[in-house]
Structure formats: structure tokens, C-alpha cells
């Protein structure tokens, strides 16, 4: 009975201390968040330039490919990483926490710049 208790204890410890690393070939959370933030900004731009939906899709795809190139990654790595994060919700939450913080900070900077420009105009 004692051996069984030790075995269960060891299994619990091993299962709790398993590496929580991201597999090779998957974008790290910070890089994934950066790419997603840029894609969301591009999506916003594409929908606000007054083009029809089909044309917006073409423009957005162009933006996406540029963003991936600027971040030294490929479409397939991005898609594989996105799928990985979808399958690991706790890691996806971390990515989106970074995205939200990043977007909020950018919005605050833009608001501050607008306010500064308005004050100069007065």
C-alpha cells in the first residue's frame, strides 16, 4: 500500500512539473501578439478606406503578407501557431492579454498626440 501511495505521489509531482514550453516552430506569445495587433490595425484600415468588401479582402491580404514578412515569418507558421494557441486556451489568453494591452497603449498615445495637436492649433 505504501508503494502505491509513493507511486501516486510521484506521478502527481511529475504531471504538475511538466514543461509548459511552446513547441518548436510555434511563434512565442509576444511575437504572436505583435502580429495579431498589426493585423487588427490593418483590418481596421482596410474596412475604413471606402472600398467594397471584395476589394477590402484583397487589401487586407496584402497587409497581412507584409506584416508577416516584416516579422520574419510565413503564412504557414502563423496559421500553425494560431491553431496551436486555439488548442491551448490558457496560452491564447496570454496572447490576447498582450494584444489588448498593446492596442490600449497605442490608443492612449494616439489620443495624447491628437490632444497635443489640438492644443497647438488653438
Short mmCIF file of C-alpha atoms in Angstrom, two decimals:
data_model
loop_
_atom_site.label_atom_id
_atom_site.label_comp_id
_atom_site.label_asym_id
_atom_site.label_seq_id
_atom_site.Cartn_x
_atom_site.Cartn_y
_atom_site.Cartn_z
CA UNK A 1 0.00 0.00 0.00
CA UNK A 2 2.86 2.34 0.81
CA UNK A 3 4.44 1.74 -2.58
CA UNK A 4 1.17 2.65 -4.29
CA UNK A 5 0.98 5.90 -2.31
CA UNK A 6 4.54 6.79 -3.29
CA UNK A 7 3.86 5.94 -6.91
CA UNK A 8 0.74 8.15 -6.98
CA UNK A 9 2.64 10.99 -5.29
CA UNK A 10 5.47 10.75 -7.81
CA UNK A 11 3.03 10.71 -10.73
CA UNK A 12 1.26 13.80 -9.40
CA UNK A 13 4.54 15.66 -8.96
CA UNK A 14 5.76 14.72 -12.43
CA UNK A 15 2.47 15.69 -14.07
CA UNK A 16 2.43 19.05 -12.29
CA UNK A 17 6.01 19.87 -13.22
CA UNK A 18 5.79 19.07 -16.92
CA UNK A 19 7.36 21.68 -19.11
CA UNK A 20 4.96 24.37 -20.19
CA UNK A 21 7.09 25.26 -23.18
CA UNK A 22 5.87 26.12 -26.63
CA UNK A 23 6.83 23.57 -29.30
CA UNK A 24 9.48 24.39 -31.86
CA UNK A 25 8.04 26.13 -34.90
CA UNK A 26 5.32 27.93 -32.92
CA UNK A 27 5.57 31.70 -32.54
CA UNK A 28 6.20 32.85 -28.96
CA UNK A 29 3.29 34.70 -27.30
CA UNK A 30 4.91 38.14 -27.60
CA UNK A 31 5.57 37.77 -31.32
CA UNK A 32 2.13 36.27 -31.94
CA UNK A 33 0.53 39.16 -30.07
CA UNK A 34 2.53 41.69 -32.07
CA UNK A 35 1.46 40.12 -35.36
CA UNK A 36 -2.19 39.93 -34.28
CA UNK A 37 -2.14 43.59 -33.18
CA UNK A 38 -0.76 44.64 -36.54
CA UNK A 39 -3.30 42.52 -38.40
CA UNK A 40 -6.17 44.02 -36.38
CA UNK A 41 -4.90 47.51 -37.21
CA UNK A 42 -4.63 46.58 -40.87
CA UNK A 43 -8.16 45.18 -40.75
CA UNK A 44 -9.38 48.48 -39.32
CA UNK A 45 -7.61 50.43 -42.07
CA UNK A 46 -8.90 48.13 -44.81
CA UNK A 47 -12.51 48.48 -43.68
CA UNK A 48 -12.30 52.27 -43.39
CA UNK A 49 -10.88 53.18 -46.79
CA UNK A 50 -14.23 53.06 -48.55
CA UNK A 51 -13.74 50.01 -50.73
CA UNK A 52 -16.22 47.25 -51.44
CA UNK A 53 -15.93 44.09 -49.36
CA UNK A 54 -14.13 42.07 -52.05
CA UNK A 55 -11.56 44.81 -52.54
CA UNK A 56 -11.13 45.14 -48.78
CA UNK A 57 -10.25 41.44 -48.60
CA UNK A 58 -7.57 41.89 -51.26
CA UNK A 59 -6.09 44.91 -49.48
CA UNK A 60 -6.18 43.12 -46.13
CA UNK A 61 -4.43 40.06 -47.58
CA UNK A 62 -1.70 42.34 -48.93
CA UNK A 63 -1.32 43.94 -45.47
CA UNK A 64 -1.19 40.51 -43.81
CA UNK A 65 1.58 39.29 -46.09
CA UNK A 66 3.57 42.49 -45.46
CA UNK A 67 3.12 42.10 -41.70
CA UNK A 68 4.28 38.50 -41.77
CA UNK A 69 7.31 39.45 -43.86
CA UNK A 70 8.18 42.32 -41.51
CA UNK A 71 8.03 39.86 -38.61
CA UNK A 72 10.24 37.33 -40.43
CA UNK A 73 7.61 34.60 -40.51
CA UNK A 74 5.47 32.82 -43.06
CA UNK A 75 1.76 32.36 -43.52
CA UNK A 76 2.03 28.66 -42.68
CA UNK A 77 3.94 29.29 -39.42
CA UNK A 78 1.39 31.95 -38.47
CA UNK A 79 -1.54 29.61 -39.17
CA UNK A 80 0.11 26.71 -37.34
CA UNK A 81 0.82 28.96 -34.36
CA UNK A 82 -2.74 30.28 -34.35
CA UNK A 83 -4.08 26.73 -34.37
CA UNK A 84 -1.74 25.81 -31.50
CA UNK A 85 -2.96 28.74 -29.40
CA UNK A 86 -6.59 27.89 -30.16
CA UNK A 87 -5.93 24.40 -28.80
CA UNK A 88 -4.33 25.86 -25.63
CA UNK A 89 -6.81 28.46 -24.32
CA UNK A 90 -4.68 29.46 -21.32
CA UNK A 91 -1.83 30.41 -23.68
CA UNK A 92 -4.23 32.10 -26.07
CA UNK A 93 -5.48 34.21 -23.17
CA UNK A 94 -1.91 35.31 -22.50
CA UNK A 95 -1.50 36.31 -26.15
CA UNK A 96 -4.74 38.31 -26.15
CA UNK A 97 -3.84 40.00 -22.87
CA UNK A 98 -0.74 41.29 -24.62
CA UNK A 99 -2.79 42.32 -27.69
CA UNK A 100 -5.28 44.23 -25.55
CA UNK A 101 -2.55 45.99 -23.58
CA UNK A 102 -0.72 46.87 -26.78
CA UNK A 103 -3.83 48.21 -28.51
CA UNK A 104 -4.83 50.21 -25.43
CA UNK A 105 -1.39 51.77 -25.21
CA UNK A 106 -1.43 52.70 -28.90
CA UNK A 107 -4.85 54.28 -28.49
CA UNK A 108 -3.64 56.31 -25.49
CA UNK A 109 -0.64 57.54 -27.47
CA UNK A 110 -2.85 58.50 -30.41
CA UNK A 111 -5.25 60.35 -28.09
CA UNK A 112 -2.36 62.20 -26.47
CA UNK A 113 -0.99 63.18 -29.90
CA UNK A 114 -4.43 64.41 -31.02
CA UNK A 115 -4.80 66.44 -27.84
CA UNK A 116 -1.35 67.93 -28.33
CA UNK A 117 -2.19 68.83 -31.95
CA UNK A 118 -5.48 70.41 -30.86
CA UNK A 119 -3.70 72.47 -28.21
CA UNK A 120 -1.16 73.72 -30.77
CA UNK A 121 -3.96 74.70 -33.14
CA UNK A 122 -5.58 76.91 -30.50
#
